[in-house]
Amino acid sequence: MKTFLDEIAEEIINSKYPFESIKIVVPSRRASLFLKNALARQIQKPAFAPEITSIENFVEELSTLKKVAPVDLIFEFYAAYQDVSDEKNRDSFDQFLGWASVILSDFNEMDAHLVNVKTLFDFQFSLQEMTQWAHNEDQSNLIQNHLEFWRIMPALYESLSQRLQQKQQATLGLIFREAVANLEFYLNQTDKYHYFVGFNALNESESQIIQGFISRKKGKVYWDIDYHFFQDKVHAAGKFIRKYHREWKSLRAKPTSFKKNYTKTKKIELIGVSKNVAQAKYATQLAAQLATDHPDEKTAVVFGNETLLTPAISAIDDVALTWNVTMGYPLKETPTADFFELFFQLHLNTKKGSFFYKNFKSLLSTHWCLSLLQFHNLNLEEYLKEIEAKNLFRFSQNKLYALGNTKAINHCFFAPVDSIAGFLSRLIRICDFYTDFLEQTNETDAALHLAYFQKFKSLFNQLEAIHQKYAFIENLPLLLLVFRTLIRGEKIDFLGEPLEGIQFMGLLETRLLDFDNLIITNLNEGILPSGKKNTSFLPFDLKKKFNLPTFLENDAIYTYHFYRLLQRAKRVYLLYNTQSDGLNSGEMSRFLYQLKFQQQ
């Protein structure tokens, strides 16, 4: 199979530009590795690879700003909120955490799409005032606070932006805005020819950047789309690329020449499976069979629901089978996250210097905990049996640690919480205890847990550093809330060989990649596509007025990724859940109905 990246590699090699005078921009870091491999396969003699970068790294280069870490962003945002809000009506830090991520997402979209923020929030404030007037409601404290919330939004946005830029940092959206502002300077300075490869749904910043390179004859764009979807005026898979060819002056006069791969003969099977876990296991077994029957072909399992990764991997029973996971594993679903959650609960539920037996036993039951304590000559199994024999539901915590040595493991685990800073230091030391222990353990899964604890240590180090600057975390319940908020979006990357074996992937990881054999799970409405999700404070009409993406554009993005995968595949197996466990869980995806209709 000749993949899209093979075609791009061939064009770049045959172009008039030597490798040292070009730069290739791709949607993700993963795609750069596969493009380098495609170039290497077609080069007949040794050569230095061209510069290949992700769009995120490219706009950082243009803007001269670095993306701020999630931990720092939350605290900087609250500091900015304190600067512009009235102390009397200000939300506490725990209340703030409830809405901060949504507002930050809206700020990101507005920046990336180059929206005039003040104008947009003026519209939103006027809209809220008109709504209250239309309802003929009295100005209660709740309504006044709601209006005040929108009144301070422009100042809040400005304060956050200034705080970050003083440190040469920014959100990704602000990095895009600054990149556009610096585009003219970069175009005048660079001598390299730029290729933009495999993009689809561009924000306004990306659109202006790419058009700037094309209009100055310093760049070219390659779309990864089949002729069938481009010429179909209503198919959502080609919605964005058709729009660019209509609206961009640099593309209007150029003839379109897209490949016709989608209409080639291919095997497509729709398979209904009861329950999600059964889908994961079936997909893995099917992938193993395809890899055995067609060893020279590329096989991938694409999860519509990424939480199926664990049951899918557990279903691999062939030790000789080569496989690779290209998606990150959610940090909140690791056993280490469970350990720290139970550690917090143990100390949160302490009453009058006593631990509750239930919390104590739960903590000791976590993976490696008893082994670690025994490694440090603390045999708590006998103490646990003694508590059970006496039928105690609560016992004194001072029996578990010595007062003198504050760095001892039993002090880190069981001493009372004296301060948030001290507790964070103990969390870091606990990670160190586990790291030292796991490095000396020969168990098969020790390396995996070692990586978990190293990731958590990095997170706690960031929290400790930011807490020294902004002491917003006043108590242990609030620290637990911050902890849960931060790990929600964190993932831990697997190490493997992405060019070999069966690939286990999320849908977004498939960008620019092609496979002979393809298995896609969770093709149910509400999952693929994801449907309407309320993840913004901005109403639909306001988003349409300012050309911000809505759930309609998000549906078109999912449609593009799904059909792009099918373009060059030979065998496609589409799995969906037939069991109606909840709302829409048993309804087949519209993608499957479309395929059925097309085959008639």
Coordinates of C-alpha atoms in Angstrom, one line a residue:
M1 CA 0.0 0.0 0.0
K2 CA 1.2 3.4 -0.9
T3 CA 0.4 5.7 2.0
F4 CA -0.3 9.4 2.1
L5 CA 3.1 10.0 3.7
D6 CA 4.8 7.9 0.9
E7 CA 3.2 10.2 -1.6
I8 CA 4.4 13.3 0.2
A9 CA 7.9 11.9 0.6
E10 CA 8.1 11.3 -3.1
E11 CA 6.9 14.8 -4.0
I12 CA 9.4 16.4 -1.6
I13 CA 12.3 14.3 -2.9
N14 CA 11.4 15.1 -6.5
S15 CA 11.0 18.9 -5.8
K16 CA 13.7 21.4 -6.6
Y17 CA 14.4 22.1 -3.0
P18 CA 17.3 20.3 -1.2
F19 CA 16.5 19.0 2.3
E20 CA 18.6 21.6 4.1
S21 CA 16.4 24.4 2.6
I22 CA 13.0 23.1 3.6
K23 CA 10.9 22.9 6.7
I24 CA 7.9 20.5 7.0
V25 CA 5.1 21.3 9.4
V26 CA 2.7 18.5 10.4
P27 CA -0.3 18.3 12.8
S28 CA 1.4 16.3 15.6
R29 CA 4.8 15.2 16.8
R30 CA 4.0 11.5 16.1
A31 CA 3.4 12.3 12.4
S32 CA 7.0 13.7 12.1
L33 CA 8.5 10.3 13.0
F34 CA 6.4 8.4 10.3
L35 CA 7.3 11.1 7.7
K36 CA 11.0 10.7 8.4
N37 CA 10.6 7.0 8.0
A38 CA 8.8 7.5 4.7
L39 CA 11.6 9.8 3.4
A40 CA 14.3 7.3 4.6
R41 CA 12.7 4.4 2.6
Q42 CA 12.8 6.4 -0.7
I43 CA 16.3 8.0 -0.4
Q44 CA 19.0 6.1 -2.2
K45 CA 22.0 7.6 -0.4
P46 CA 22.8 9.0 3.0
A47 CA 21.5 12.4 3.7
F48 CA 20.6 14.7 6.6
A49 CA 16.9 14.7 7.3
P50 CA 14.9 17.9 6.6
E51 CA 13.5 19.8 9.6
I52 CA 10.2 18.4 10.5
T53 CA 8.2 20.0 13.3
S54 CA 4.7 19.9 14.7
I55 CA 2.4 22.9 14.3
E56 CA 2.5 23.5 18.1
N57 CA 6.3 23.7 18.1
F58 CA 6.2 25.9 14.9
V59 CA 4.0 28.5 16.4
E60 CA 6.1 28.6 19.5
E61 CA 9.0 29.4 17.3
L62 CA 7.1 32.2 15.6
S63 CA 5.7 33.7 18.8
T64 CA 8.9 33.3 20.9
L65 CA 6.6 32.2 23.8
K66 CA 6.5 28.9 25.6
K67 CA 3.3 27.0 26.5
V68 CA 2.6 27.4 30.2
A69 CA 2.3 24.2 32.3
P70 CA -1.3 23.3 33.5
V71 CA -0.3 23.6 37.1
D72 CA 1.1 27.1 36.7
L73 CA -1.8 28.2 34.5
I74 CA -4.4 27.4 37.2
F75 CA -2.6 29.4 39.9
E76 CA -1.7 32.3 37.6
F77 CA -5.3 32.4 36.5
Y78 CA -6.6 32.7 40.1
A79 CA -4.0 35.4 40.8
A80 CA -5.3 37.3 37.8
Y81 CA -8.9 36.8 39.0
Q82 CA -7.9 38.2 42.4
D83 CA -6.4 41.3 40.6
V84 CA -9.7 42.2 38.8
S85 CA -12.4 41.0 41.1
D86 CA -14.0 42.6 44.2
E87 CA -13.0 40.7 47.3
K88 CA -16.6 40.8 48.7
N89 CA -18.0 38.9 45.7
R90 CA -14.9 36.8 44.8
D91 CA -15.2 33.0 44.6
S92 CA -13.0 31.0 46.8
F93 CA -10.2 28.9 45.2
D94 CA -12.3 25.7 45.3
Q95 CA -15.3 27.5 43.7
F96 CA -13.0 28.9 41.1
L97 CA -11.7 25.5 40.1
G98 CA -15.3 24.6 39.1
W99 CA -15.4 27.1 36.2
A100 CA -11.7 27.9 35.5
S101 CA -11.1 25.2 32.9
V102 CA -14.1 26.1 30.9
I103 CA -13.2 29.8 30.7
L104 CA -9.6 28.9 29.8
S105 CA -10.9 26.8 27.0
D106 CA -13.0 29.7 25.7
F107 CA -10.0 32.0 26.0
N108 CA -7.9 29.5 24.0
E109 CA -10.5 29.3 21.2
M110 CA -10.9 33.1 21.0
D111 CA -7.2 33.6 20.8
A112 CA -6.6 30.9 18.2
H113 CA -9.4 32.3 16.0
L114 CA -8.1 35.9 16.4
V115 CA -11.4 37.1 17.9
N116 CA -11.5 40.6 19.4
V117 CA -12.0 39.6 23.0
K118 CA -13.4 42.9 24.3
T119 CA -16.0 43.0 21.6
L120 CA -17.1 39.4 22.1
F121 CA -17.5 39.9 25.9
D122 CA -19.4 43.1 25.4
F123 CA -21.8 41.2 23.2
Q124 CA -22.1 38.5 25.9
F125 CA -22.6 41.0 28.7
S126 CA -25.3 42.8 26.7
L127 CA -27.0 39.5 25.9
Q128 CA -27.1 38.6 29.6
E129 CA -28.6 42.0 30.5
M130 CA -31.2 41.6 27.8
T131 CA -32.1 38.1 29.0
Q132 CA -32.7 39.4 32.5
W133 CA -34.7 42.3 31.2
A134 CA -36.8 40.1 29.0
H135 CA -37.6 37.8 31.9
N136 CA -38.6 40.9 33.9
E137 CA -36.7 39.5 36.9
D138 CA -35.6 41.5 39.9
Q139 CA -31.9 42.1 40.3
S140 CA -31.2 39.5 43.0
N141 CA -27.7 39.0 44.4
L142 CA -27.4 35.8 42.2
I143 CA -28.2 37.7 39.0
Q144 CA -26.0 40.7 39.9
N145 CA -23.1 38.3 40.6
H146 CA -23.7 36.6 37.3
L147 CA -23.6 39.9 35.4
E148 CA -20.6 41.0 37.4
F149 CA -18.9 37.8 36.3
W150 CA -19.3 38.7 32.6
R151 CA -18.4 42.4 33.3
I152 CA -14.9 41.5 34.5
M153 CA -14.1 39.0 31.7
P154 CA -12.2 41.4 29.4
A155 CA -10.1 42.6 32.4
L156 CA -9.6 39.0 33.5
Y157 CA -8.4 38.0 30.0
E158 CA -6.0 40.9 29.8
S159 CA -4.6 40.4 33.3
L160 CA -3.9 36.7 32.6
S161 CA -2.3 37.4 29.3
Q162 CA 0.0 40.1 30.8
R163 CA 1.0 37.8 33.7
L164 CA 2.0 35.0 31.4
Q165 CA 3.8 37.2 28.8
Q166 CA 5.9 38.8 31.5
K167 CA 7.3 35.2 32.0
Q168 CA 7.6 34.6 28.2
Q169 CA 4.8 32.1 28.6
A170 CA 1.3 31.8 27.1
T171 CA -1.7 29.5 26.6
L172 CA -1.6 27.7 23.2
G173 CA -4.3 30.0 21.9
L174 CA -2.3 33.1 22.8
I175 CA 0.8 31.5 21.2
F176 CA -1.2 31.3 18.0
R177 CA -2.3 34.9 18.2
E178 CA 1.3 36.1 18.8
A179 CA 2.6 33.8 15.9
V180 CA 0.3 35.6 13.5
A181 CA 1.5 39.0 14.8
N182 CA 5.1 37.9 14.1
L183 CA 4.4 36.2 10.8
E184 CA 5.6 39.0 8.5
F185 CA 8.9 39.3 10.4
Y186 CA 9.5 35.6 10.1
L187 CA 8.7 35.5 6.4
N188 CA 11.2 38.3 5.8
Q189 CA 13.9 36.5 7.7
T190 CA 13.5 32.9 6.5
D191 CA 15.0 31.4 3.4
K192 CA 13.4 28.0 3.8
Y193 CA 10.5 26.6 1.8
H194 CA 7.7 25.4 4.1
Y195 CA 5.5 22.4 3.5
F196 CA 2.2 22.1 5.5
V197 CA 1.2 18.5 5.4
G198 CA -2.1 16.8 6.4
F199 CA -4.1 19.6 8.0
N200 CA -7.9 19.7 8.0
A201 CA -9.8 21.9 10.5
L202 CA -7.7 25.0 10.8
N203 CA -8.2 27.7 13.3
E204 CA -8.0 31.3 12.0
S205 CA -4.4 31.7 13.1
E206 CA -3.3 28.5 11.2
S207 CA -5.3 29.6 8.2
Q208 CA -3.6 33.0 8.0
I209 CA -0.1 31.5 8.6
I210 CA -0.4 29.0 5.8
Q211 CA -1.9 31.6 3.4
G212 CA 0.9 33.9 4.3
F213 CA 3.5 31.3 3.2
I214 CA 1.6 30.4 0.0
S215 CA 1.1 34.0 -1.1
R216 CA 4.8 34.8 -0.6
K217 CA 5.7 31.6 -2.6
K218 CA 7.5 30.3 0.4
G219 CA 5.2 27.4 1.2
K220 CA 2.8 24.8 -0.1
V221 CA -0.1 22.9 1.6
Y222 CA -0.9 19.2 1.1
W223 CA -4.3 18.0 2.1
D224 CA -4.9 14.4 3.0
I225 CA -8.4 13.9 1.5
D226 CA -9.9 11.7 -1.2
Y227 CA -11.4 13.1 -4.3
H228 CA -14.7 11.4 -3.4
F229 CA -15.1 13.6 -0.3
F230 CA -13.8 16.8 -1.9
Q231 CA -16.2 16.8 -4.9
D232 CA -19.2 15.8 -2.8
K233 CA -20.6 19.2 -1.8
V234 CA -22.5 18.0 1.3
H235 CA -20.2 15.3 2.8
A236 CA -18.9 16.6 6.1
A237 CA -15.5 14.9 5.7
G238 CA -14.6 17.5 3.1
K239 CA -16.3 20.5 4.7
F240 CA -13.2 22.4 5.7
I241 CA -10.9 21.7 2.7
R242 CA -13.7 22.6 0.3
K243 CA -14.1 25.9 2.2
Y244 CA -10.4 26.7 1.9
H245 CA -10.4 26.1 -1.8
R246 CA -13.4 28.5 -2.1
E247 CA -12.1 31.2 0.1
W248 CA -8.3 31.3 -0.2
K249 CA -7.2 33.4 -3.2
S250 CA -4.0 31.4 -3.3
L251 CA -6.0 28.1 -4.0
R252 CA -8.8 29.3 -6.2
A253 CA -6.9 29.3 -9.5
K254 CA -5.1 26.1 -8.8
P255 CA -6.5 22.8 -10.2
T256 CA -7.4 20.2 -7.6
S257 CA -5.8 16.8 -8.0
F258 CA -6.7 14.4 -5.2
K259 CA -6.3 10.7 -5.3
K260 CA -9.2 8.3 -5.7
N261 CA -8.6 5.6 -3.1
Y262 CA -11.9 5.5 -1.2
T263 CA -13.9 4.0 -4.1
K264 CA -11.4 1.2 -4.6
T265 CA -12.6 -2.3 -3.6
K266 CA -12.2 -2.9 0.1
K267 CA -13.8 -5.2 2.7
I268 CA -15.9 -3.4 5.3
E269 CA -17.7 -5.3 8.1
L270 CA -20.1 -3.9 10.6
I271 CA -20.0 -5.9 13.8
G272 CA -22.4 -5.5 16.8
V273 CA -20.9 -6.6 20.1
S274 CA -22.7 -6.6 23.5
K275 CA -20.9 -4.4 26.1
N276 CA -17.8 -2.3 25.7
V277 CA -15.3 -4.7 27.4
A278 CA -16.3 -7.4 25.0
Q279 CA -15.6 -5.0 22.1
A280 CA -12.1 -4.4 23.4
K281 CA -11.3 -8.1 23.7
Y282 CA -12.9 -8.9 20.3
A283 CA -10.9 -6.1 18.6
T284 CA -7.7 -7.4 20.1
Q285 CA -8.3 -11.0 19.1
L286 CA -9.3 -9.9 15.6
A287 CA -6.2 -7.7 15.2
A288 CA -4.0 -10.7 16.3
Q289 CA -5.6 -12.9 13.7
L290 CA -5.1 -10.3 11.0
A291 CA -1.5 -9.7 12.0
T292 CA -0.9 -13.5 11.8
D293 CA -2.7 -13.9 8.4
H294 CA -1.1 -10.8 6.9
P295 CA 2.3 -10.3 8.5
D296 CA 3.6 -7.9 5.9
E297 CA 0.6 -5.5 6.3
K298 CA 0.0 -2.7 8.8
T299 CA -2.8 -3.4 11.4
A300 CA -4.3 -0.9 13.8
V301 CA -7.0 -0.9 16.5
V302 CA -8.6 2.5 17.0
F303 CA -10.5 3.1 20.1
G304 CA -13.6 5.4 19.9
N305 CA -13.6 5.2 23.7
E306 CA -10.0 5.3 25.0
T307 CA -10.9 3.8 28.4
L308 CA -11.0 0.4 26.6
L309 CA -7.2 0.3 26.3
T310 CA -6.7 -1.7 29.5
P311 CA -9.1 -4.5 28.7
A312 CA -7.8 -4.6 25.1
I313 CA -4.2 -5.0 26.3
S314 CA -5.2 -7.6 28.8
A315 CA -6.7 -9.7 26.0
I316 CA -3.3 -10.2 24.3
D317 CA -2.4 -13.8 24.9
D318 CA 0.2 -14.3 22.2
V319 CA 3.6 -13.4 23.8
A320 CA 5.2 -13.5 20.3
L321 CA 2.9 -10.8 19.0
T322 CA 4.5 -7.4 18.5
W323 CA 2.3 -4.4 19.5
N324 CA 2.6 -0.8 20.4
V325 CA 0.4 1.7 22.2
T326 CA 0.6 5.2 20.7
M327 CA -2.0 6.8 23.0
G328 CA -1.2 8.0 26.5
Y329 CA -2.7 6.2 29.5
P330 CA -4.8 8.5 31.8
L331 CA -2.9 9.2 35.0
K332 CA -6.1 9.2 37.1
E333 CA -6.8 5.5 36.2
T334 CA -3.4 4.2 37.4
P335 CA -3.1 2.2 40.7
T336 CA -0.8 5.0 41.9
A337 CA -3.6 7.5 41.6
D338 CA -5.7 5.2 43.7
F339 CA -2.9 5.0 46.3
F340 CA -2.7 8.8 46.7
E341 CA -6.5 9.1 46.7
L342 CA -6.6 6.6 49.7
F343 CA -3.6 8.4 51.3
F344 CA -5.6 11.7 51.2
Q345 CA -8.7 10.0 52.6
L346 CA -6.8 8.4 55.5
H347 CA -5.6 11.8 56.7
L348 CA -8.8 13.7 55.8
N349 CA -10.9 11.3 57.9
T350 CA -8.6 11.5 60.9
K351 CA -10.6 12.3 64.1
K352 CA -9.0 13.4 67.4
G353 CA -5.7 11.9 66.5
S354 CA -7.2 8.6 65.4
F355 CA -7.3 6.8 62.0
F356 CA -10.3 4.9 60.9
Y357 CA -9.7 1.2 60.4
K358 CA -11.5 1.1 57.0
N359 CA -9.2 3.9 55.5
F360 CA -6.1 2.3 57.0
K361 CA -6.8 -1.2 55.6
S362 CA -7.7 0.2 52.2
L363 CA -4.4 2.1 52.0
L364 CA -2.3 -1.0 53.0
S365 CA -4.3 -3.1 50.4
T366 CA -3.0 -1.0 47.5
H367 CA -0.3 -2.5 45.2
W368 CA 3.2 -2.5 46.7
C369 CA 2.3 -0.7 49.9
L370 CA 2.8 -3.5 52.4
S371 CA 5.9 -4.7 50.5
L372 CA 7.4 -1.2 50.7
L373 CA 6.7 -1.0 54.4
Q374 CA 8.2 -4.4 55.0
F375 CA 11.2 -3.4 53.0
H376 CA 11.8 -0.7 55.6
N377 CA 11.2 -3.2 58.5
L378 CA 7.6 -2.1 59.2
N379 CA 5.5 -5.2 59.5
L380 CA 2.0 -3.8 59.8
E381 CA 0.1 -7.0 59.0
E382 CA 0.3 -8.1 62.6
Y383 CA -0.9 -4.7 63.8
L384 CA -3.8 -5.0 61.3
K385 CA -4.7 -8.4 62.7
E386 CA -4.6 -7.1 66.2
I387 CA -7.0 -4.3 65.3
E388 CA -9.4 -6.7 63.7
A389 CA -9.2 -9.1 66.6
K390 CA -10.2 -6.2 69.0
N391 CA -12.9 -5.2 66.5
L392 CA -11.7 -1.5 66.6
F393 CA -13.1 0.9 64.0
R394 CA -10.8 3.6 65.2
F395 CA -7.3 3.6 66.7
S396 CA -4.6 6.2 67.7
Q397 CA -2.3 7.2 64.8
N398 CA 0.7 8.0 67.1
K399 CA 1.3 4.3 67.5
L400 CA 2.4 4.1 63.9
Y401 CA 5.3 6.6 63.8
A402 CA 8.2 7.9 66.0
L403 CA 8.2 11.6 67.0
G404 CA 12.0 12.1 66.4
N405 CA 12.8 11.3 62.8
T406 CA 10.5 13.3 60.5
K407 CA 12.1 11.8 57.3
A408 CA 11.4 8.2 58.3
I409 CA 8.9 6.4 56.1
N410 CA 6.4 5.8 59.0
H411 CA 6.4 9.5 59.8
C412 CA 5.8 10.3 56.1
F413 CA 2.9 7.9 56.0
F414 CA 1.2 8.3 59.3
A415 CA 2.2 11.6 61.1
P416 CA -0.5 14.3 61.5
V417 CA -0.7 17.0 58.8
D418 CA 0.9 20.1 60.1
S419 CA 0.8 22.3 57.0
I420 CA 0.1 22.0 53.3
A421 CA 3.8 22.7 52.4
G422 CA 4.9 19.9 54.8
F423 CA 2.3 17.5 53.4
L424 CA 3.5 18.2 49.8
S425 CA 7.1 17.4 51.0
R426 CA 5.9 14.1 52.5
L427 CA 4.1 13.2 49.2
I428 CA 7.4 13.8 47.3
R429 CA 9.4 11.7 49.8
I430 CA 6.8 8.9 49.5
C431 CA 7.4 8.9 45.7
D432 CA 11.1 8.7 46.4
F433 CA 10.6 5.7 48.8
Y434 CA 8.6 3.9 46.1
T435 CA 11.1 4.7 43.4
D436 CA 14.0 3.3 45.4
F437 CA 12.1 0.2 46.3
L438 CA 10.8 -0.5 42.8
E439 CA 14.2 0.0 41.2
Q440 CA 15.4 -2.9 43.4
T441 CA 12.4 -5.1 42.7
N442 CA 12.5 -7.8 40.0
E443 CA 8.7 -8.1 39.5
T444 CA 7.5 -7.8 36.0
D445 CA 5.2 -4.8 36.5
A446 CA 7.7 -2.9 38.7
A447 CA 9.0 -0.7 35.8
L448 CA 5.5 0.4 35.0
H449 CA 4.7 1.5 38.5
L450 CA 8.1 3.1 38.7
A451 CA 7.1 5.3 35.8
Y452 CA 3.8 6.2 37.6
F453 CA 5.5 7.3 40.7
Q454 CA 8.1 9.4 38.8
K455 CA 5.2 11.1 37.0
F456 CA 3.4 11.9 40.3
K457 CA 6.7 13.2 41.8
S458 CA 7.0 15.6 39.0
L459 CA 3.5 16.8 39.5
F460 CA 4.0 17.2 43.3
N461 CA 7.2 19.1 42.7
Q462 CA 5.4 21.6 40.5
L463 CA 2.6 21.9 43.1
E464 CA 5.2 22.5 45.8
A465 CA 7.0 25.2 43.8
I466 CA 3.8 27.0 42.9
H467 CA 2.4 26.8 46.4
Q468 CA 5.5 28.6 47.7
K469 CA 4.6 31.5 45.4
Y470 CA 0.8 31.4 45.7
A471 CA -0.5 30.0 49.0
F472 CA -4.1 29.6 47.7
I473 CA -4.4 26.0 49.1
E474 CA -5.4 26.5 52.6
N475 CA -6.4 23.1 53.8
L476 CA -6.2 19.4 52.9
P477 CA -9.7 19.0 51.2
L478 CA -8.7 21.9 48.8
L479 CA -5.4 20.2 48.1
L480 CA -7.2 17.0 47.2
L481 CA -9.5 19.0 44.9
V482 CA -6.5 20.6 43.2
F483 CA -4.9 17.1 42.9
R484 CA -7.9 15.6 41.2
T485 CA -8.2 18.6 38.9
L486 CA -4.6 18.4 37.8
I487 CA -4.4 14.6 37.1
R488 CA -7.7 14.6 35.2
G489 CA -6.0 15.8 32.0
E490 CA -2.6 14.2 32.5
K491 CA -1.5 11.1 30.7
I492 CA 1.6 8.9 30.9
D493 CA 3.2 7.9 27.6
F494 CA 4.0 4.3 26.8
L495 CA 7.5 3.4 25.4
G496 CA 7.5 1.3 22.3
E497 CA 8.3 0.9 18.6
P498 CA 5.6 2.9 16.7
L499 CA 6.7 1.6 13.3
E500 CA 6.3 -2.1 14.2
G501 CA 3.4 -4.5 15.1
I502 CA -0.2 -3.9 15.9
Q503 CA -0.9 -0.2 16.8
F504 CA -3.4 0.6 19.5
M505 CA -4.5 4.2 19.0
G506 CA -7.0 6.9 19.8
L507 CA -8.7 8.5 16.8
L508 CA -6.6 11.7 16.9
E509 CA -3.4 9.7 17.0
T510 CA -4.2 8.4 13.5
R511 CA -3.7 11.7 11.7
L512 CA -1.6 11.3 8.5
L513 CA -1.3 7.5 9.1
D514 CA -2.7 4.7 6.9
F515 CA -3.2 1.0 7.6
D516 CA -4.1 -2.0 5.5
N517 CA -6.2 -3.6 8.3
L518 CA -8.3 -1.4 10.5
I519 CA -10.5 -2.1 13.5
I520 CA -12.5 0.8 15.0
T521 CA -14.5 0.4 18.2
N522 CA -17.4 2.2 19.9
L523 CA -19.1 3.4 16.7
N524 CA -22.2 4.5 18.6
E525 CA -23.9 7.9 18.6
G526 CA -22.5 10.1 21.4
I527 CA -19.1 8.5 21.1
L528 CA -18.2 8.5 17.4
P529 CA -19.2 11.2 16.7
S530 CA -19.2 12.6 20.2
G531 CA -22.3 14.8 19.6
K532 CA -23.2 18.0 21.3
K533 CA -21.0 18.6 24.4
N534 CA -21.5 21.7 26.6
T535 CA -17.9 22.6 27.3
S536 CA -18.2 26.4 26.9
F537 CA -19.9 29.3 28.6
L538 CA -20.5 31.0 25.2
P539 CA -23.9 30.5 23.6
F540 CA -24.2 28.9 20.1
D541 CA -25.4 32.1 18.4
L542 CA -22.5 34.1 19.8
K543 CA -20.0 31.5 18.6
K544 CA -21.5 31.6 15.1
K545 CA -21.3 35.4 14.9
F546 CA -17.6 35.3 15.8
N547 CA -16.8 32.2 13.7
L548 CA -15.8 30.1 16.7
P549 CA -16.2 26.3 16.3
T550 CA -19.5 24.8 17.6
F551 CA -20.6 21.1 18.0
L552 CA -21.3 21.2 14.2
E553 CA -17.7 21.8 13.4
N554 CA -16.6 19.2 15.9
D555 CA -18.9 16.6 14.2
A556 CA -17.3 17.4 10.9
I557 CA -13.8 16.9 12.4
Y558 CA -14.8 13.4 13.7
T559 CA -16.3 12.7 10.3
Y560 CA -13.1 13.7 8.5
H561 CA -10.9 11.5 10.7
F562 CA -13.2 8.5 10.4
Y563 CA -13.5 8.6 6.6
R564 CA -9.8 9.5 6.1
L565 CA -8.8 6.3 7.8
L566 CA -11.0 4.3 5.4
Q567 CA -9.5 5.8 2.3
R568 CA -6.6 3.4 1.7
A569 CA -7.5 0.5 4.0
K570 CA -8.1 -2.9 2.5
R571 CA -10.0 -4.5 5.4
V572 CA -12.1 -2.5 7.8
Y573 CA -14.0 -3.9 10.9
L574 CA -16.4 -1.4 12.6
L575 CA -17.5 -2.4 16.0
Y576 CA -20.5 -1.0 17.9
N577 CA -22.2 -1.7 21.2
T578 CA -25.6 -3.4 20.9
Q579 CA -26.4 -3.2 24.6
S580 CA -28.6 -0.3 25.8
D581 CA -26.9 0.4 29.1
G582 CA -27.6 4.1 29.0
L583 CA -28.7 7.0 26.8
N584 CA -27.7 6.4 23.2
S585 CA -25.3 3.6 24.1
G586 CA -27.1 1.1 21.9
E587 CA -27.7 3.3 18.9
M588 CA -25.5 2.7 15.9
S589 CA -23.3 5.7 14.8
R590 CA -24.6 7.7 11.8
F591 CA -21.3 6.8 10.1
L592 CA -22.5 3.2 9.9
Y593 CA -25.8 4.2 8.5
Q594 CA -24.0 6.3 5.9
L595 CA -21.8 3.4 4.8
K596 CA -24.9 1.1 4.6
F597 CA -26.6 3.7 2.4
Q598 CA -23.6 4.1 0.1
Q599 CA -23.3 0.4 -0.4
Q600 CA -26.9 0.1 -1.6

